[in-house]
Amino acid sequence: MSHENPETIADQAREWLAEYIVKKDDLKPKDRLAIPSQEMPAQDPIERGKNLDEVALGFTMEQARLEALRCLQCKKNTCVDDCPVAIDIPGFIKHIADGDMQAAADTIKESSLLPSICGRVCPQETQCQEHCKVGMALKDIDKGVGIGRLERFVADWERATGNIRVPEVKPATGKKVAVVGSGPAGLVVAADVRREGHDVTIFEAFHKMGGVMRYGIPEFRLPNEIIDQEIDTLNKMGVKFQTNYVVGRTRKLTDLIDKDGFDAVFVGTGAGLPYFMGIEGENLVGVFSANEYLTRANLMKAFDKKESNTPIYESKKVAVLGGGNVAMDAARMALRLGAEKVYVVYRRTEKEMPARNEEIEHAKEEGIEFHFLRNPKRILGTEDGRVKAMEVLKYELGEPDDSGRRRPVVIEGSEFMMEVDTVLVSIGNGSNPLISQTTPDMSVNKWGNIKVDEKQKSSINKIYAGGDIVLGAATVILAMGEGRRAAKAINEQLANELAVQSN
Amino acid sequence: MSRIIHKEQLSKDVFLMRLEAPLIAEERKAGQFIILQTDEDLGERIPLTIADADEDEGSITIIFQVVGKSTNDLSHLNKGDDIPVLVGPLGMPTHIENFGTVVCVGGGIGVAPLHPIAQALKKAGNKVITIIGARNKDLIILEDKMKEIADEFIVCTDDGSYGRKALVTEPLKEICKREEKPNMAIAIGPPVMMKFCAETTRPYEVFTQVSLNTIMVDGTGMCGGCRVNVGGEVKFVCVDGPEFDGHKVDFDNMMMRLNSYKDFEKKKAHECNLELEVAKKEAEL
């Protein structure tokens, strides 16, 4: 995959669509498989390395309809089974092929309230798109129907109309629900619970809403304006927001129920303390967790070096440790902040990288260098304690480990030096300690993640949890799936209570 | 959002503010801190220890020294102004019990966070010996308040302009040498002062607690910017601290890390000095 001019992509799509649209109702599966799969138009790789604007530009109308025509409308739709929120995927795609975008938007919204976010950041290739028959027939998952891209197209189309339909809210029930954390899990719970007529307040520790979508995922992947718009929809539904409020500290979790009269609480506090490698030199100046680096750049606006009062480290040569989406975000952010060289250092190979293919490809196009089967041994500093180099060991792949991936094995004596001034550590997170520290009755596992039952209910009555605080580091859509399940259980609990009250 | 209900200047660069914050006033305990921003969009997150709280008034007191652009911005806010971002109380409260005799050592602005701790220790029945120190007389703060709760009170300045001419470590050493050795020491102040207090008490095996004010972003255990090496382990000041065993803290590394952004801070301070000069010139014209 290499970068193609968006105009060329658009022109081609226009031509192809003209050819196929006239016979759209007579297309045989063989014909559909022959329709070229649509590339996502993107900003020029060199240009985008200097700005924070979104990299992926979104399908044109012609591309969307053409891509939608590739869908076989299977009777047994495995794509829906693999979607954590079970969107009627063939249904909305059919509407796009037919040119009825409003119907497509409405279909998605029956299951997902945040399509403009999911369409951008979901790992479709391991979910809906993984078992797409089109991709299977063409023996390439990437050639499956671009479900996420179509979802994004529909959501953006609706946003552009300026007339986003606000979901209907049932009459007030008098029940109050607290949602702790405004990340993807919390937003889904807020929406689903509010729709049933319950009063909902979201408590957020930061000064802005959105959780990891705001502080972690950079604007070049998920623009703030998209998050603002989703929050605005919740606002229009009557959801209340309380920022700068740390549940566990500003108020004990159980006090929300015992003192403040909430009938149920959802805990979606997300990931916590970043892991470090535990190697020599890790506390040198110039070693940061990807979380810190991204939070400074995104939430605290340190990207705007002139206006923001939050500093960000000036780097020339940056090593990013890790192979996940957060590592890709950190590497690409470092580039945008002016680094001359950015290296991703990963101890396995490209195949084992947990990051999405699209992110890896984008990073490569932008000039980020990947060093596979490499892992740092120690970080070396200057006299005043600033990073100057990293000693790195070479690895080879051995037998598969517990995760099924081949275990990287160190090659003894393979040490070499890598000259860097900044190291961004992106090897995952522990759980957020605040709730468990201040809520002694809450059952957590040995990693500090909250234990829940199949309905997302915690060990404390009326308290539910979901997202990274339960799963460890996962994805936006898995958090949303958990939020959906928790909301269902909360709505059931409250409906039962209301039924008892009226008897 | 939080309204400033009182402001006073304690010394040239040190200010005290009482802020409307009923929930924080209700929940806070000695040793905890808040984070504030003077601008919701572009402001820096400034961690400050809570110096006092008044539950009835629903207010907390902060005391801060102007050290850079952000604290300078804060010092220009006045009574009646709103602070757009205020969150807390954060960190673990100080563990308070009757230890016996406790030496409380406060250096410069560090006297502010020390005050509520000394107060709580006194209330728990401890004999409180207080040492406060600063570079010169102008930088001594909260003298009366500290004196009020001390069984024994020593004030010293580096230049001898007030009280005893000594560093705080001098009287601290004398106290450690006494026949009746103190059961514990608490030192709060500039990192280098805390480091040397810990070194002073180490040979006497007097447990010495320090309160660290590191670089911090979220303050809730997400970013890891505040990490310090304590007894060979990585600890996070925002959720494991801010108080640690001073004999185990790697102060040299911490001081190095505090300088991470010194170039940026210098540049910002320079810019804000320029702005002040321009404003002055404009006022003159």
mmCIF file of N, CA, C and O in Angstrom, chain A residues 189-241:
data_model
loop_
_atom_site.group_PDB
_atom_site.id
_atom_site.type_symbol
_atom_site.label_atom_id
_atom_site.label_comp_id
_atom_site.label_asym_id
_atom_site.label_seq_id
_atom_site.Cartn_x
_atom_site.Cartn_y
_atom_site.Cartn_z
ATOM 1 N N VAL A 189 -23.012 4.140 28.212
ATOM 2 C CA VAL A 189 -23.906 3.905 29.352
ATOM 3 C C VAL A 189 -24.826 5.117 29.533
ATOM 4 O O VAL A 189 -26.044 4.970 29.680
ATOM 5 N N ALA A 190 -24.237 6.307 29.485
ATOM 6 C CA ALA A 190 -25.029 7.520 29.688
ATOM 7 C C ALA A 190 -26.165 7.593 28.683
ATOM 8 O O ALA A 190 -27.321 7.853 29.041
ATOM 9 N N ALA A 191 -25.854 7.342 27.427
ATOM 10 C CA ALA A 191 -26.871 7.434 26.383
ATOM 11 C C ALA A 191 -27.956 6.377 26.571
ATOM 12 O O ALA A 191 -29.158 6.675 26.551
ATOM 13 N N ASP A 192 -27.542 5.128 26.771
ATOM 14 C CA ASP A 192 -28.507 4.035 26.871
ATOM 15 C C ASP A 192 -29.404 4.160 28.095
ATOM 16 O O ASP A 192 -30.590 3.825 28.052
ATOM 17 N N VAL A 193 -28.833 4.634 29.194
ATOM 18 C CA VAL A 193 -29.616 4.758 30.427
ATOM 19 C C VAL A 193 -30.542 5.978 30.347
ATOM 20 O O VAL A 193 -31.699 5.934 30.749
ATOM 21 N N ARG A 194 -30.022 7.044 29.784
ATOM 22 C CA ARG A 194 -30.819 8.269 29.647
ATOM 23 C C ARG A 194 -32.039 8.044 28.765
ATOM 24 O O ARG A 194 -33.113 8.581 29.021
ATOM 25 N N ARG A 195 -31.853 7.239 27.715
ATOM 26 C CA ARG A 195 -32.978 6.973 26.810
ATOM 27 C C ARG A 195 -34.186 6.382 27.530
ATOM 28 O O ARG A 195 -35.313 6.553 27.113
ATOM 29 N N GLU A 196 -33.934 5.662 28.611
ATOM 30 C CA GLU A 196 -35.038 5.055 29.377
ATOM 31 C C GLU A 196 -35.683 6.057 30.327
ATOM 32 O O GLU A 196 -36.547 5.686 31.118
ATOM 33 N N GLY A 197 -35.223 7.303 30.312
ATOM 34 C CA GLY A 197 -35.866 8.334 31.123
ATOM 35 C C GLY A 197 -35.216 8.560 32.477
ATOM 36 O O GLY A 197 -35.717 9.343 33.285
ATOM 37 N N HIS A 198 -34.101 7.865 32.728
ATOM 38 C CA HIS A 198 -33.427 8.067 34.013
ATOM 39 C C HIS A 198 -32.530 9.300 33.943
ATOM 40 O O HIS A 198 -32.000 9.636 32.889
ATOM 41 N N ASP A 199 -32.367 9.934 35.092
ATOM 42 C CA ASP A 199 -31.507 11.099 35.189
ATOM 43 C C ASP A 199 -30.039 10.615 35.219
ATOM 44 O O ASP A 199 -29.705 9.735 35.999
ATOM 45 N N VAL A 200 -29.196 11.183 34.361
ATOM 46 C CA VAL A 200 -27.808 10.694 34.288
ATOM 47 C C VAL A 200 -26.816 11.835 34.486
ATOM 48 O O VAL A 200 -26.934 12.890 33.862
ATOM 49 N N THR A 201 -25.835 11.627 35.372
ATOM 50 C CA THR A 201 -24.731 12.576 35.533
ATOM 51 C C THR A 201 -23.422 11.854 35.251
ATOM 52 O O THR A 201 -23.171 10.787 35.807
ATOM 53 N N ILE A 202 -22.603 12.447 34.368
ATOM 54 C CA ILE A 202 -21.273 11.887 34.103
ATOM 55 C C ILE A 202 -20.250 12.670 34.913
ATOM 56 O O ILE A 202 -20.218 13.896 34.845
ATOM 57 N N PHE A 203 -19.421 11.958 35.677
ATOM 58 C CA PHE A 203 -18.339 12.583 36.440
ATOM 59 C C PHE A 203 -17.012 12.344 35.728
ATOM 60 O O PHE A 203 -16.682 11.198 35.414
ATOM 61 N N GLU A 204 -16.292 13.417 35.451
ATOM 62 C CA GLU A 204 -15.025 13.310 34.726
ATOM 63 C C GLU A 204 -13.916 13.990 35.539
ATOM 64 O O GLU A 204 -14.088 15.098 36.026
ATOM 65 N N ALA A 205 -12.768 13.320 35.655
ATOM 66 C CA ALA A 205 -11.658 13.865 36.445
ATOM 67 C C ALA A 205 -10.980 15.041 35.743
ATOM 68 O O ALA A 205 -10.556 15.994 36.379
ATOM 69 N N PHE A 206 -10.894 14.959 34.441
ATOM 70 C CA PHE A 206 -10.259 16.036 33.687
ATOM 71 C C PHE A 206 -11.227 17.198 33.460
ATOM 72 O O PHE A 206 -12.420 17.096 33.759
ATOM 73 N N HIS A 207 -10.694 18.261 32.866
ATOM 74 C CA HIS A 207 -11.508 19.439 32.597
ATOM 75 C C HIS A 207 -12.267 19.341 31.290
ATOM 76 O O HIS A 207 -13.061 20.205 30.967
ATOM 77 N N LYS A 208 -11.987 18.290 30.524
ATOM 78 C CA LYS A 208 -12.723 18.113 29.261
ATOM 79 C C LYS A 208 -13.243 16.690 29.158
ATOM 80 O O LYS A 208 -12.626 15.763 29.673
ATOM 81 N N MET A 209 -14.350 16.537 28.467
ATOM 82 C CA MET A 209 -15.002 15.238 28.356
ATOM 83 C C MET A 209 -14.358 14.395 27.249
ATOM 84 O O MET A 209 -13.798 14.927 26.300
ATOM 85 N N GLY A 210 -14.514 13.090 27.369
ATOM 86 C CA GLY A 210 -14.084 12.205 26.288
ATOM 87 C C GLY A 210 -13.080 11.140 26.709
ATOM 88 O O GLY A 210 -12.830 10.199 25.973
ATOM 89 N N GLY A 211 -12.480 11.309 27.883
ATOM 90 C CA GLY A 211 -11.540 10.294 28.364
ATOM 91 C C GLY A 211 -10.410 10.065 27.375
ATOM 92 O O GLY A 211 -9.866 11.016 26.819
ATOM 93 N N VAL A 212 -10.095 8.795 27.151
ATOM 94 C CA VAL A 212 -8.944 8.457 26.300
ATOM 95 C C VAL A 212 -9.105 9.008 24.875
ATOM 96 O O VAL A 212 -8.124 9.281 24.200
ATOM 97 N N MET A 213 -10.336 9.197 24.449
ATOM 98 C CA MET A 213 -10.547 9.726 23.093
ATOM 99 C C MET A 213 -10.052 11.168 23.003
ATOM 100 O O MET A 213 -9.721 11.659 21.945
ATOM 101 N N ARG A 214 -10.020 11.846 24.164
ATOM 102 C CA ARG A 214 -9.562 13.239 24.200
ATOM 103 C C ARG A 214 -8.068 13.320 24.534
ATOM 104 O O ARG A 214 -7.327 14.010 23.868
ATOM 105 N N TYR A 215 -7.646 12.621 25.606
ATOM 106 C CA TYR A 215 -6.262 12.804 26.038
ATOM 107 C C TYR A 215 -5.296 11.882 25.296
ATOM 108 O O TYR A 215 -4.129 12.191 25.167
ATOM 109 N N GLY A 216 -5.810 10.736 24.820
ATOM 110 C CA GLY A 216 -4.918 9.735 24.253
ATOM 111 C C GLY A 216 -4.862 9.720 22.733
ATOM 112 O O GLY A 216 -3.797 9.863 22.144
ATOM 113 N N ILE A 217 -6.005 9.538 22.112
ATOM 114 C CA ILE A 217 -6.028 9.424 20.647
ATOM 115 C C ILE A 217 -5.832 10.807 20.041
ATOM 116 O O ILE A 217 -6.585 11.720 20.322
ATOM 117 N N PRO A 218 -4.802 10.978 19.209
ATOM 118 C CA PRO A 218 -4.515 12.311 18.671
ATOM 119 C C PRO A 218 -5.563 12.779 17.660
ATOM 120 O O PRO A 218 -6.286 11.970 17.077
ATOM 121 N N GLU A 219 -5.561 14.074 17.476
ATOM 122 C CA GLU A 219 -6.532 14.673 16.557
ATOM 123 C C GLU A 219 -6.355 14.197 15.126
ATOM 124 O O GLU A 219 -7.298 14.201 14.346
ATOM 125 N N PHE A 220 -5.121 13.801 14.763
ATOM 126 C CA PHE A 220 -4.948 13.359 13.376
ATOM 127 C C PHE A 220 -5.646 12.031 13.108
ATOM 128 O O PHE A 220 -5.783 11.605 11.979
ATOM 129 N N ARG A 221 -6.083 11.378 14.190
ATOM 130 C CA ARG A 221 -6.865 10.157 14.025
ATOM 131 C C ARG A 221 -8.324 10.368 14.404
ATOM 132 O O ARG A 221 -9.227 9.757 13.831
ATOM 133 N N LEU A 222 -8.564 11.185 15.389
ATOM 134 C CA LEU A 222 -9.929 11.440 15.862
ATOM 135 C C LEU A 222 -10.018 12.908 16.275
ATOM 136 O O LEU A 222 -9.642 13.264 17.387
ATOM 137 N N PRO A 223 -10.504 13.755 15.369
ATOM 138 C CA PRO A 223 -10.540 15.200 15.684
ATOM 139 C C PRO A 223 -11.441 15.502 16.887
ATOM 140 O O PRO A 223 -12.475 14.858 17.069
ATOM 141 N N ASN A 224 -11.036 16.494 17.675
ATOM 142 C CA ASN A 224 -11.814 16.885 18.848
ATOM 143 C C ASN A 224 -13.243 17.263 18.500
ATOM 144 O O ASN A 224 -14.158 17.044 19.280
ATOM 145 N N GLU A 225 -13.398 17.834 17.318
ATOM 146 C CA GLU A 225 -14.731 18.303 16.953
ATOM 147 C C GLU A 225 -15.726 17.133 16.891
ATOM 148 O O GLU A 225 -16.915 17.288 17.186
ATOM 149 N N ILE A 226 -15.224 15.951 16.557
ATOM 150 C CA ILE A 226 -16.091 14.761 16.513
ATOM 151 C C ILE A 226 -16.542 14.391 17.927
ATOM 152 O O ILE A 226 -17.704 14.080 18.168
ATOM 153 N N ILE A 227 -15.596 14.433 18.852
ATOM 154 C CA ILE A 227 -15.944 14.102 20.245
ATOM 155 C C ILE A 227 -16.930 15.155 20.771
ATOM 156 O O ILE A 227 -17.942 14.808 21.387
ATOM 157 N N ASP A 228 -16.630 16.423 20.503
ATOM 158 C CA ASP A 228 -17.516 17.506 20.960
ATOM 159 C C ASP A 228 -18.942 17.284 20.488
ATOM 160 O O ASP A 228 -19.896 17.516 21.216
ATOM 161 N N GLN A 229 -19.052 16.828 19.227
ATOM 162 C CA GLN A 229 -20.379 16.655 18.681
ATOM 163 C C GLN A 229 -21.123 15.510 19.372
ATOM 164 O O GLN A 229 -22.317 15.615 19.665
ATOM 165 N N GLU A 230 -20.403 14.426 19.686
ATOM 166 C CA GLU A 230 -21.067 13.305 20.375
ATOM 167 C C GLU A 230 -21.495 13.729 21.784
ATOM 168 O O GLU A 230 -22.553 13.353 22.271
ATOM 169 N N ILE A 231 -20.644 14.527 22.444
ATOM 170 C CA ILE A 231 -20.977 15.019 23.787
ATOM 171 C C ILE A 231 -22.202 15.940 23.693
ATOM 172 O O ILE A 231 -23.090 15.913 24.542
ATOM 173 N N ASP A 232 -22.227 16.732 22.629
ATOM 174 C CA ASP A 232 -23.350 17.656 22.433
ATOM 175 C C ASP A 232 -24.670 16.898 22.291
ATOM 176 O O ASP A 232 -25.704 17.326 22.805
ATOM 177 N N THR A 233 -24.610 15.772 21.586
ATOM 178 C CA THR A 233 -25.825 14.961 21.447
ATOM 179 C C THR A 233 -26.309 14.500 22.825
ATOM 180 O O THR A 233 -27.502 14.571 23.131
ATOM 181 N N LEU A 234 -25.381 14.045 23.652
ATOM 182 C CA LEU A 234 -25.758 13.617 25.010
ATOM 183 C C LEU A 234 -26.344 14.790 25.796
ATOM 184 O O LEU A 234 -27.325 14.646 26.520
ATOM 185 N N ASN A 235 -25.728 15.942 25.622
ATOM 186 C CA ASN A 235 -26.209 17.157 26.284
ATOM 187 C C ASN A 235 -27.659 17.444 25.880
ATOM 188 O O ASN A 235 -28.518 17.725 26.724
ATOM 189 N N LYS A 236 -27.917 17.331 24.589
ATOM 190 C CA LYS A 236 -29.293 17.577 24.098
ATOM 191 C C LYS A 236 -30.281 16.552 24.636
ATOM 192 O O LYS A 236 -31.474 16.804 24.724
ATOM 193 N N MET A 237 -29.765 15.366 24.968
ATOM 194 C CA MET A 237 -30.641 14.343 25.557
ATOM 195 C C MET A 237 -30.896 14.617 27.037
ATOM 196 O O MET A 237 -31.675 13.912 27.669
ATOM 197 N N GLY A 238 -30.185 15.597 27.600
ATOM 198 C CA GLY A 238 -30.405 15.939 29.005
ATOM 199 C C GLY A 238 -29.433 15.290 29.970
ATOM 200 O O GLY A 238 -29.645 15.313 31.180
ATOM 201 N N VAL A 239 -28.349 14.704 29.439
ATOM 202 C CA VAL A 239 -27.329 14.139 30.315
ATOM 203 C C VAL A 239 -26.567 15.297 30.961
ATOM 204 O O VAL A 239 -26.277 16.299 30.311
ATOM 205 N N LYS A 240 -26.277 15.162 32.269
ATOM 206 C CA LYS A 240 -25.547 16.229 32.970
ATOM 207 C C LYS A 240 -24.063 15.876 33.057
ATOM 208 O O LYS A 240 -23.712 14.699 33.151
ATOM 209 N N PHE A 241 -23.217 16.899 33.062
ATOM 210 C CA PHE A 241 -21.769 16.668 33.110
ATOM 211 C C PHE A 241 -21.156 17.363 34.311
ATOM 212 O O PHE A 241 -21.467 18.513 34.596
#
